[in-house]
CSV table of C-alpha atoms in Angstrom, one decimal:
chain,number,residue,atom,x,y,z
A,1,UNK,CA,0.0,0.0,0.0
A,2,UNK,CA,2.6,2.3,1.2
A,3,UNK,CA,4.2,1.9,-2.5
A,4,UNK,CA,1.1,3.4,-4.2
A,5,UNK,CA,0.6,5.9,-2.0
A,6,UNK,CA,4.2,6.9,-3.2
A,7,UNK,CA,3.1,6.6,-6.7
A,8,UNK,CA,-0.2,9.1,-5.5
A,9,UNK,CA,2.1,11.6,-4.5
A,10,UNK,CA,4.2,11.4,-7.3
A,11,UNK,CA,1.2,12.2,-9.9
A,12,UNK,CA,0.4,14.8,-8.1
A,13,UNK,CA,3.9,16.4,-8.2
A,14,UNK,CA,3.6,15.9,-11.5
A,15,UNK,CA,0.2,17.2,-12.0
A,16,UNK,CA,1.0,20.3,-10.2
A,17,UNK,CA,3.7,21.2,-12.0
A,18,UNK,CA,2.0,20.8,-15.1
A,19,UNK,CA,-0.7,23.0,-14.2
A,20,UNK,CA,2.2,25.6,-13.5
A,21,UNK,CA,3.9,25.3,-16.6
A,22,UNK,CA,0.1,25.5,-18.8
A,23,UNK,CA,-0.6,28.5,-16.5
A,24,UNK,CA,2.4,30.3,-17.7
A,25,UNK,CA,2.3,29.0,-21.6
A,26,UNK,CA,-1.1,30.4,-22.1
A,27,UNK,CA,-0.6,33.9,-21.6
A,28,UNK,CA,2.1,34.5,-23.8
A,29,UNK,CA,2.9,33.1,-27.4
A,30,UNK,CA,6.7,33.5,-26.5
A,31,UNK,CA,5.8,31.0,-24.2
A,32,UNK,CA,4.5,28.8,-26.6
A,33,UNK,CA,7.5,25.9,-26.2
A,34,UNK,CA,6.2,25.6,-22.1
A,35,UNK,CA,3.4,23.7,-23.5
A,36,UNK,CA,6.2,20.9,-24.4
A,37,UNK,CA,6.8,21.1,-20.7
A,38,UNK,CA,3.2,21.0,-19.6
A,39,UNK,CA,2.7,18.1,-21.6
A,40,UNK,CA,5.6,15.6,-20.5
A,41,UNK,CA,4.2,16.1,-16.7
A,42,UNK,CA,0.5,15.8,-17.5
A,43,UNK,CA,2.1,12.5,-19.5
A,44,UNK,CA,4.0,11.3,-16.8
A,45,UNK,CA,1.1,12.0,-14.3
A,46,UNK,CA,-1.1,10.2,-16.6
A,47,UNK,CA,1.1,6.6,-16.8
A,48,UNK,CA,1.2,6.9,-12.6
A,49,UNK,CA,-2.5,6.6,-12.8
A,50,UNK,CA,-2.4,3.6,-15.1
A,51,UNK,CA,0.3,2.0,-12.7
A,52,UNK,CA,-2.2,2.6,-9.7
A,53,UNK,CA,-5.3,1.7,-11.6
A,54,UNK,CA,-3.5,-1.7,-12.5
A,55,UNK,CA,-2.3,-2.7,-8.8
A,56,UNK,CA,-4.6,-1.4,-6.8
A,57,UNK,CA,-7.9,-3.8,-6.0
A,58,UNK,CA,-10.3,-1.5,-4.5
A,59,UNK,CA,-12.8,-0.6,-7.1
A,60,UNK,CA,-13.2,3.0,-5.5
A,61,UNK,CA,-9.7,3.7,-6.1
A,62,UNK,CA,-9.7,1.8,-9.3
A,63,UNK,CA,-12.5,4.3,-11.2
A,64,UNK,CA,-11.0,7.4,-9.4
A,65,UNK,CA,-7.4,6.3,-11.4
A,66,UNK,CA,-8.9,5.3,-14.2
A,67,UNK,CA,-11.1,8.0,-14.4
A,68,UNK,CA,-7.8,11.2,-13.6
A,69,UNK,CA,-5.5,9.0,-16.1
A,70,UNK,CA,-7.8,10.2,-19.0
A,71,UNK,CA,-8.1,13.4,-17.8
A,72,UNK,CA,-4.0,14.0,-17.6
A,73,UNK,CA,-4.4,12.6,-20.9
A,74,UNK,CA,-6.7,14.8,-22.0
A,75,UNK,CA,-4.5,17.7,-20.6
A,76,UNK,CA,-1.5,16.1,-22.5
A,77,UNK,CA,-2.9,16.6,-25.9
A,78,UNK,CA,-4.6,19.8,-25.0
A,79,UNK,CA,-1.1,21.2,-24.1
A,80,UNK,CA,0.4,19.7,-27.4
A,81,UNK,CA,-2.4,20.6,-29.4
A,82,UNK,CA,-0.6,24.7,-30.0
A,83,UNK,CA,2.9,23.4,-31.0
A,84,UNK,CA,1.0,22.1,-34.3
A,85,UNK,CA,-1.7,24.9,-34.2
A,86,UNK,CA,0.4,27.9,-34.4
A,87,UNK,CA,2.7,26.6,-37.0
A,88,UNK,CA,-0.2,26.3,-39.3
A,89,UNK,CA,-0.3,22.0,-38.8
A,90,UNK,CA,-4.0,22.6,-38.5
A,91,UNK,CA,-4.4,18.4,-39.5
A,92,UNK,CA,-2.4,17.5,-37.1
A,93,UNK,CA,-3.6,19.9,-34.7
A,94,UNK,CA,-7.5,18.8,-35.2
A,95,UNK,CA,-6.6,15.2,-34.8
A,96,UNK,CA,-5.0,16.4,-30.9
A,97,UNK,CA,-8.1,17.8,-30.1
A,98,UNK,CA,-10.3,15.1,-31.2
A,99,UNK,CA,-8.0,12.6,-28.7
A,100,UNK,CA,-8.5,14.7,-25.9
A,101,UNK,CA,-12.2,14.9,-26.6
A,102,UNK,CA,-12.1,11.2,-26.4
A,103,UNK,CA,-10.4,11.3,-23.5
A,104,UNK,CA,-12.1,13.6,-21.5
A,105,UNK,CA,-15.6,11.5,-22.4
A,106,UNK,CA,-13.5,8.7,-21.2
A,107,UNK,CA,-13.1,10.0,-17.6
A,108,UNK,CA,-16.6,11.4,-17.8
A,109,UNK,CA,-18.0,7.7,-19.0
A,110,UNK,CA,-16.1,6.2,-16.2
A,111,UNK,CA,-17.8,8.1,-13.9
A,112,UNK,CA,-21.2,8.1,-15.1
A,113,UNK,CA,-21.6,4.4,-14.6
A,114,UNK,CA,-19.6,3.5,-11.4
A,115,UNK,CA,-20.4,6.6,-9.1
A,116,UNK,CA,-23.1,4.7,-7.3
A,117,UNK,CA,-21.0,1.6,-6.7
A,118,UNK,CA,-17.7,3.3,-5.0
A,119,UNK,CA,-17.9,4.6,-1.1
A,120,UNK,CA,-18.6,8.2,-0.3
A,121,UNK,CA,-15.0,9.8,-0.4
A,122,UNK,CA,-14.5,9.0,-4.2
A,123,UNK,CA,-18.3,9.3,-4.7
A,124,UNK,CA,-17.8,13.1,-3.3
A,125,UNK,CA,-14.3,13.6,-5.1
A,126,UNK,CA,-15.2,12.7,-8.9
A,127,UNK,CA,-18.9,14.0,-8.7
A,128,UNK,CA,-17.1,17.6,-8.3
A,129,UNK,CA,-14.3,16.4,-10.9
A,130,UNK,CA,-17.0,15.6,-13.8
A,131,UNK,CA,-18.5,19.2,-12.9
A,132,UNK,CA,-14.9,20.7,-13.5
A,133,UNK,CA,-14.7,18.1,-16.4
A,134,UNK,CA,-17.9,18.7,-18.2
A,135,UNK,CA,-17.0,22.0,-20.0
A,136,UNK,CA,-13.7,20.7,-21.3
A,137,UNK,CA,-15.9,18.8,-23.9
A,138,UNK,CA,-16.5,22.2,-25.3
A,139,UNK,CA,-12.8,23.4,-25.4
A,140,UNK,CA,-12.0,20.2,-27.3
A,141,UNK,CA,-14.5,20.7,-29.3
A,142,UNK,CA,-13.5,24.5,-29.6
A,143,UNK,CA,-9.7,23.5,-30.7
A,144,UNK,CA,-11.2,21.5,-33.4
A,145,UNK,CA,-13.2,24.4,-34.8
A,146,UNK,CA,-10.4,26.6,-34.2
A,147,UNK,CA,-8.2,24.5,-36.4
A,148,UNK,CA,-11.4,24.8,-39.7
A,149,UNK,CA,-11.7,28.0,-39.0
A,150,UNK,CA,-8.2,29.5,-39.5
A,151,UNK,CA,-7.5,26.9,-42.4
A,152,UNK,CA,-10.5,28.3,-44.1
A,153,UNK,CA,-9.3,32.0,-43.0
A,154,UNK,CA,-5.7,31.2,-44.6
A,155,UNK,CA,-7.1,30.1,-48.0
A,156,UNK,CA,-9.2,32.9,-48.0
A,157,UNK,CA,-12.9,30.9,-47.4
A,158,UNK,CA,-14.0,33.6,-45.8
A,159,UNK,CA,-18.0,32.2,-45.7
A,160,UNK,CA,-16.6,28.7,-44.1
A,161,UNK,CA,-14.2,30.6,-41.6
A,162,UNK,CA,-17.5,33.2,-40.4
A,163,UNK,CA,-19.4,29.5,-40.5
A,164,UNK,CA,-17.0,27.9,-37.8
A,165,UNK,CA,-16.4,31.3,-35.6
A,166,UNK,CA,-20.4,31.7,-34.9
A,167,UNK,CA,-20.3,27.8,-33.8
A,168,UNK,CA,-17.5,28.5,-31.7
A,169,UNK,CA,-19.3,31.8,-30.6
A,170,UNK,CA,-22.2,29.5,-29.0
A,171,UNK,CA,-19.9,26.6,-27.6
A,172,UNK,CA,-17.5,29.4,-25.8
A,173,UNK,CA,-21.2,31.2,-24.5
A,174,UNK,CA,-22.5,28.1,-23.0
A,175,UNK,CA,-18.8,27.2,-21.4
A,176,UNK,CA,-19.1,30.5,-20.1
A,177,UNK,CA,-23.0,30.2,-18.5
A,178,UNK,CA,-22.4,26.6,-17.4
A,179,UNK,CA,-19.4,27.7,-15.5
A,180,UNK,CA,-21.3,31.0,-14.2
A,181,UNK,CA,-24.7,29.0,-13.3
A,182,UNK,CA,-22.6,26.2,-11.1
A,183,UNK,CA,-20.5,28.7,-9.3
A,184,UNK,CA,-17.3,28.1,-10.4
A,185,UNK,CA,-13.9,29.9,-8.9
A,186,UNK,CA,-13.8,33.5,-10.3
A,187,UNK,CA,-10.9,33.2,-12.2
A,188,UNK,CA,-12.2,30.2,-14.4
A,189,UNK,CA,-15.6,32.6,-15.2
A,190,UNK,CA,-13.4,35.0,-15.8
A,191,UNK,CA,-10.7,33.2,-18.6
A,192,UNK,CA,-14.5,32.1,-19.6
A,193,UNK,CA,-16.1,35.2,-19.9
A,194,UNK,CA,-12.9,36.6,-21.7
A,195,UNK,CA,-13.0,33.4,-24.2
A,196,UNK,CA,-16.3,34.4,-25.3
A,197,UNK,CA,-16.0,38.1,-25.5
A,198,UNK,CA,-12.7,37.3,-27.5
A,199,UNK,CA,-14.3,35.1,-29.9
A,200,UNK,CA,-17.3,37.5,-30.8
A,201,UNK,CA,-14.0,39.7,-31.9
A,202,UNK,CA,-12.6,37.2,-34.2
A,203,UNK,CA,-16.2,36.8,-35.2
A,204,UNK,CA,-16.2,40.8,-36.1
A,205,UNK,CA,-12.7,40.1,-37.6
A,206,UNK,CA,-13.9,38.1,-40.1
A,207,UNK,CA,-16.8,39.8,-40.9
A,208,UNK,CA,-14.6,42.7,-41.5
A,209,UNK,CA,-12.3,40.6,-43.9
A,210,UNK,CA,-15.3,39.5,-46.1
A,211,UNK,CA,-16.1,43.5,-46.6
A,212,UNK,CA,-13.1,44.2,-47.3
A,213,UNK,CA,-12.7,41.3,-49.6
A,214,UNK,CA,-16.1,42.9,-51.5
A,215,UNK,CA,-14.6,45.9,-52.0
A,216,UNK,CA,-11.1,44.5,-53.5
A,217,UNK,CA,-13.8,42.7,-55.9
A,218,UNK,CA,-15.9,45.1,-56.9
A,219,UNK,CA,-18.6,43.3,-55.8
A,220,UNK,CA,-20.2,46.7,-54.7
A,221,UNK,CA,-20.4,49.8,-56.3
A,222,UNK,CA,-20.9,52.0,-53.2
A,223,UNK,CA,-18.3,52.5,-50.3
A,224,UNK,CA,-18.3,50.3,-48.0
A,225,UNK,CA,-15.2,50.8,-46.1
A,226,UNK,CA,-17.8,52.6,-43.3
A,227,UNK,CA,-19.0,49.5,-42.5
A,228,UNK,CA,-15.4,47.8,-42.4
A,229,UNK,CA,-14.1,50.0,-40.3
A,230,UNK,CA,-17.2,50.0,-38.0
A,231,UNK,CA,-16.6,46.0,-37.8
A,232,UNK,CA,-12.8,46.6,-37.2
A,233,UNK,CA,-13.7,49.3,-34.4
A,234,UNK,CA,-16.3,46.5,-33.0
A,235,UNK,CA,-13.6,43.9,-32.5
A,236,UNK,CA,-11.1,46.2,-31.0
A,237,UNK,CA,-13.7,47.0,-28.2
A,238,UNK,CA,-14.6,43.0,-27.9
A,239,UNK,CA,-10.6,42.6,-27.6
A,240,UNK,CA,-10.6,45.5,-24.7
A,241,UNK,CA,-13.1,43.6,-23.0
A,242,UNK,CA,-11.8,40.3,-23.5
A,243,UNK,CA,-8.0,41.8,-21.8
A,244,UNK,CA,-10.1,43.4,-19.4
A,245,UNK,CA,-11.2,40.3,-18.3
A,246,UNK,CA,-8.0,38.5,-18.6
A,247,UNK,CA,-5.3,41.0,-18.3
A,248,UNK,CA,-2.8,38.3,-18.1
A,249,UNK,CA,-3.5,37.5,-21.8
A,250,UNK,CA,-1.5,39.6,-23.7
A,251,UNK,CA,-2.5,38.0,-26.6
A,252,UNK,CA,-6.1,39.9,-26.8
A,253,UNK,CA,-4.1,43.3,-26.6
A,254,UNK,CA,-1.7,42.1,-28.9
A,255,UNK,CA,-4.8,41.7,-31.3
A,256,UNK,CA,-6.4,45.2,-30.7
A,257,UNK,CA,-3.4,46.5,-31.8
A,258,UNK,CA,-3.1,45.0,-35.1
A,259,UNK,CA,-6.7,45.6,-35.8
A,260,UNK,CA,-5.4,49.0,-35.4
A,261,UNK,CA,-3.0,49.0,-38.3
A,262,UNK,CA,-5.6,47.9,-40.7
A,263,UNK,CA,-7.7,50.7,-39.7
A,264,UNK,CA,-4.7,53.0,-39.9
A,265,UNK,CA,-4.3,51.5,-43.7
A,266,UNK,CA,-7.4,52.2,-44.8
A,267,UNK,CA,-7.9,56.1,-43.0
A,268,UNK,CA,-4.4,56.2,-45.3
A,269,UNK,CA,-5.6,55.2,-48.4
A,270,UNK,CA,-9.1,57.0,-48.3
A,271,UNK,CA,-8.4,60.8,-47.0
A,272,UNK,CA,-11.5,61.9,-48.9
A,273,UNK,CA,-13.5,60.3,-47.2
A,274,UNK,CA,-12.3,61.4,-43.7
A,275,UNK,CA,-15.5,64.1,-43.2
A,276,UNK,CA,-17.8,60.9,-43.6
A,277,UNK,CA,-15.4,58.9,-41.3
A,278,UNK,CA,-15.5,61.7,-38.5
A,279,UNK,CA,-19.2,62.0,-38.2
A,280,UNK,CA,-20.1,58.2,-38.3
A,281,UNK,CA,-18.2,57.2,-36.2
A,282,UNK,CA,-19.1,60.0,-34.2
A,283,UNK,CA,-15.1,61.2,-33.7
A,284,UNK,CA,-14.4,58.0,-32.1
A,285,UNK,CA,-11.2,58.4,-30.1
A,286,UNK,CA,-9.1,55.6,-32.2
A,287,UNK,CA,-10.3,57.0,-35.7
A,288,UNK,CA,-9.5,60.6,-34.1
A,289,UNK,CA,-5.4,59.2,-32.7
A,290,UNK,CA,-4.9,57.8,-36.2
A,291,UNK,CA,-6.3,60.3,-38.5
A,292,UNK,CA,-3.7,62.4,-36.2
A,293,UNK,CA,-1.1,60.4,-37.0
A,294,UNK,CA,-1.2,60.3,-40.4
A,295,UNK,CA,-2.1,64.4,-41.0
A,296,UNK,CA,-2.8,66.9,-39.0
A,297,UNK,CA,-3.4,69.7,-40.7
A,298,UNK,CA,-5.9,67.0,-42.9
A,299,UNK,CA,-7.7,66.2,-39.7
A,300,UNK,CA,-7.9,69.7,-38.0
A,301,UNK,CA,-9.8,70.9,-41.1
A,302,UNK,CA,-11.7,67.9,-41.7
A,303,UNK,CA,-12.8,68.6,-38.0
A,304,UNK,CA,-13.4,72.2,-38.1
A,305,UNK,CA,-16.0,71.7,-41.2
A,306,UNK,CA,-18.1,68.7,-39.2
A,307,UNK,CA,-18.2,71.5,-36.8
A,308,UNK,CA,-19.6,74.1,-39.3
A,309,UNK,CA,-22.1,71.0,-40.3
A,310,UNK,CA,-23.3,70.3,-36.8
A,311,UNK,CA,-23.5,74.0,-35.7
A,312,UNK,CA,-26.9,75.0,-38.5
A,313,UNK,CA,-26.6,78.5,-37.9
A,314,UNK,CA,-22.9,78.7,-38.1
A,315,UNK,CA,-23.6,77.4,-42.0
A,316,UNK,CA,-26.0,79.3,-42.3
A,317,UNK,CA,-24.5,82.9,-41.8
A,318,UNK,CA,-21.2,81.6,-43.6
A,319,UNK,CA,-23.2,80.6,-46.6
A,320,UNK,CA,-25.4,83.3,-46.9
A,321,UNK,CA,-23.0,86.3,-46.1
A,322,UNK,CA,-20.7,84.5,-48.8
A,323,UNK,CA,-23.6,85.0,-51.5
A,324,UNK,CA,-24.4,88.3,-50.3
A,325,UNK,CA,-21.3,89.4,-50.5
A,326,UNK,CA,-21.0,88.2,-54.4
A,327,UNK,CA,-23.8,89.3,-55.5
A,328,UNK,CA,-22.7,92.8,-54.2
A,329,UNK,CA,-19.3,92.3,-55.8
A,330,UNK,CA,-21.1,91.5,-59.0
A,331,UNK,CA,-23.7,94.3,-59.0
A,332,UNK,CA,-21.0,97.1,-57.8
A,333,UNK,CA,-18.5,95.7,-60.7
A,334,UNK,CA,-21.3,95.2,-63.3
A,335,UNK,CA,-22.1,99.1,-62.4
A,336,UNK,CA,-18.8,100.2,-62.3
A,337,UNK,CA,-18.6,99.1,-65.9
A,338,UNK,CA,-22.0,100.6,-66.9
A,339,UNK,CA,-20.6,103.9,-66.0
A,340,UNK,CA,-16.9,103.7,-67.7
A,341,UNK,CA,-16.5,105.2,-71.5
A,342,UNK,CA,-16.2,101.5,-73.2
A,343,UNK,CA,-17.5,100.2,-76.2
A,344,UNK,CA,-21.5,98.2,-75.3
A,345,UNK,CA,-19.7,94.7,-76.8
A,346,UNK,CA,-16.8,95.4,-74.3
A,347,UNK,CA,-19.2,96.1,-71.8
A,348,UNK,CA,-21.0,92.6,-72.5
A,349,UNK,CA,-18.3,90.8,-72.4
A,350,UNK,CA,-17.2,91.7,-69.0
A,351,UNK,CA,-20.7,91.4,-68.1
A,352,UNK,CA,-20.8,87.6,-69.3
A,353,UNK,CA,-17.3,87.0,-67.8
A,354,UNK,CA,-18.0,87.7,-64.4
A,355,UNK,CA,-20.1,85.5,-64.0
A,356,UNK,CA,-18.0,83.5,-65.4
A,357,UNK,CA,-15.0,84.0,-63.1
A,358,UNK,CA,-17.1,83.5,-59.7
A,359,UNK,CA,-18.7,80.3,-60.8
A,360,UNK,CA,-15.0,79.1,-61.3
A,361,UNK,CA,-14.4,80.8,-58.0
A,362,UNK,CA,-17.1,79.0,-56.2
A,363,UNK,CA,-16.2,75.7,-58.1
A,364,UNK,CA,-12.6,76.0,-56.3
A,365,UNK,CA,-14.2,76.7,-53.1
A,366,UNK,CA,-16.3,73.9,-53.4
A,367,UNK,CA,-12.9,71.7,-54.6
A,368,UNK,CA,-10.9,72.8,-51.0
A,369,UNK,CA,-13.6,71.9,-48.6
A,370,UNK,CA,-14.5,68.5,-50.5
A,371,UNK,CA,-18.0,69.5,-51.8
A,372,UNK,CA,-16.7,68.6,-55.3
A,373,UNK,CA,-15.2,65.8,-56.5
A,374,UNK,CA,-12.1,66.0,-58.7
A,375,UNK,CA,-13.8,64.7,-61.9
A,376,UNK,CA,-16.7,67.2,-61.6
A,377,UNK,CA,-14.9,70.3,-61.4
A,378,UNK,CA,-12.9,68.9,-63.6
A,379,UNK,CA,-15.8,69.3,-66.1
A,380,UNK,CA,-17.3,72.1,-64.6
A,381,UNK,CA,-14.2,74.4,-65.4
A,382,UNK,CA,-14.2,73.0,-68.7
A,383,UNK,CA,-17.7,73.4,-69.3
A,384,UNK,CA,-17.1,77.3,-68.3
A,385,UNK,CA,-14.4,78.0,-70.1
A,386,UNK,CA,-16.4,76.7,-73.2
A,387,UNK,CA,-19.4,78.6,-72.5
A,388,UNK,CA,-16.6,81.7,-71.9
A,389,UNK,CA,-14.9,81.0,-75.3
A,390,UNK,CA,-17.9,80.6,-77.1
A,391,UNK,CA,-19.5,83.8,-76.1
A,392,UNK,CA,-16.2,85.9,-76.7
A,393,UNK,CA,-16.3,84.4,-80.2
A,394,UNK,CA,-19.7,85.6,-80.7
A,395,UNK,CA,-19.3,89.0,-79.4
A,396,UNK,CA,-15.9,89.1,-81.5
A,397,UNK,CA,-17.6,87.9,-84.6
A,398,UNK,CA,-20.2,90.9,-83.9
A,399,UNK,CA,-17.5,93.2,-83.1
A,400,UNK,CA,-15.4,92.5,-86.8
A,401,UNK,CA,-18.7,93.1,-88.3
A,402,UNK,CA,-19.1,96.8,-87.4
A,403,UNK,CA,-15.9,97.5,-88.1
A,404,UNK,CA,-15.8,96.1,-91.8
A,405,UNK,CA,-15.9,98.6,-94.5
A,406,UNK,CA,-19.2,98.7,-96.2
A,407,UNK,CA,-18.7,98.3,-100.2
């Protein structure tokens, strides 16, 4: 006897130290080679509690080994499972997380039908182990997703990858209620609670991606990159949350921050439409830092014209004493001229070309502040200068006429 309770102590040496080294793995992917260390202990553990299921002759003791071997085996290809993961050995990686779903049924199964013939001791021990048990079905089930999903997102299956993440999205939610609704340690709700949150962000992610992926195509004729960067901004905040949650996890911050960059790419590459950007979004604080970062000046006078927008009466005088004030221009110049010793055609052709000059005027006013696009005033200044040409032409041709010689 004295020899397995040696053996005892020595799986749970082993056990304990694997939990240490999993504890630290999972929080960092620099850590990611500590899961080769989590998962010799949880192995070792695991043949201890075959050794003491096979000497020992008391059933009781017998279902408890049998029942913790497959759960350090579960843990053992649940800490291998990332070395194959996050190289991109998503086969391999599936196929880890199917054996430690197997497993974990295993120890459930070996519960299930001998917990009403072992004494009261084990009875009490394993009927709390299968509730700490039950959710891991989920996470193996999670991993296995996990592994279709970012296959799918790497060959760009963006409908198959969205598919997978909203099934995950419902697993991690009910992992998260279970563990809520049978009082589990904070800190397990917690990593829960952070789970979910930070897989309603990769949800958003992808979500994201196919927009953008419709707009690369063409698939739309309409900007969509509002809705993009609303999605992008949406998984940021989920990410937030999620670190919030579990600020141990630097891998959910790590994540804002790229989302970030793509944001940043796309503020770069579309500067017209920052105006639009600024009032959607409502000057949110991360469109604001970025737009900052890439110009200024761009996003100071972006800012100062939602202002003029929002504030009605602002516009309002600004328009209006602007049109005043030309027409004013016009009528004093247009008098000015009425009153001067020139010839009448002379005086109609200034009187046609001032017009003329303040519609240009107005059309590069309209240019600066974004009010016209590039290919309409573009046209508009050509269509002026016609209508400019044409009429000089005319009063020209009139003009040669009165002065020809008449035979």
């Amino acid at each position: 006897m004295s020899g397995l309770n040696e053996k005892i102590a020595e799986a749970n040496k082993h056990f304990e130290a694997a939990n240490t080294y999993k504890d630290v793995a999972i929080r960092n992917d620099n850590n990611l080679s500590v899961f080769k260390q989590a998962a010799d202990s949880y192995f070792i553990a695991a043949g201890l509690l075959n050794e003491i299921f096979n000497d020992s002759r008391e059933l009781s003791e017998k279902v408890r080994a049998k029942a913790l071997h497959h759960y350090y085996l579960y843990e053992y290809f649940i800490c291998l499972f990332p070395l194959d993961f996050k190289v991109g050995n998503f086969e391999k990686a599936s196929k880890l997380a199917q054996k430690a779903e197997d497993n974990i049924s295993a120890a459930l199964k070996a519960v299930d039908i001998n917990l009403q013939k072992i004494d009261k001791t084990s009875k009490d021990f394993l009927t709390n182990m299968r509730k700490n048990w039950q959710p891991l079905t989920y996470s193996a089930r999670l991993n296995k997703l996990e592994c279709f999903a970012k296959k799918a997102v790497i060959s760009n299956n963006l409908i198959d990858a969205y598919d997978h993440y909203s099934q995950m999205v419902n697993i991690q939610e009910q992992v998260y209620r279970y563990e809520e609704a049978e009082g589990f340690d904070q800190k397990f709700i917690r990593i829960a609670k952070g789970n979910f949150i930070a897989m309603n962000a990769n949800v958003s992610q992808v979500m994201g991606g196919l927009i953008k992926q419709k707009i690369f195509d063409g698939t739309f004729s309409f900007d969509m990159t509002v809705d993009l960067i609303g999605q992008f901004l949406k998984s940021i905040e989920l990410s937030t949350s999620a670190f919030d949650a579990n600020p141990e996890w630097d891998v959910y911050r790590v994540g804002a921050e790229e989302i970030k960059r793509y944001i940043y790419e796309i503020l770069q590459q579309n500067k017209t439409n920052w105006f639009n950007y600024i009032t959607e979004f409502d000057n949110n604080i991360i469109i604001q830092n970025l737009m900052r970062k890439i110009d200024n000046k761009e996003y100071n006078r972006q800012l100062a014209k939602t202002e003029i927008e929002a504030d009605k009466l602002k516009k309002f005088l600004i328009t209006g004493f602007f049109w005043i004030g030309m027409f004013c221009v016009i009528v004093y110049a247009l008098l000015a001229v009425a009153q001067a010793d020139i010839s009448w055609y002379r005086f109609c052709a200034v009187f046609f070309g001032i017009p003329v000059v303040f519609t240009i005027v107005g059309a590069f006013a309209l240019k600066s502040t974004d009010g016209l696009k590039e290919e309409n005033f573009m046209k508009l200044i050509q269509l002026v200068l016609k209508i400019n040409f044409q009429g000089l032409k005319v009063l020209s041709g009139k003009k040669e006429d009165m002065d020809s010689p008449s035979i």
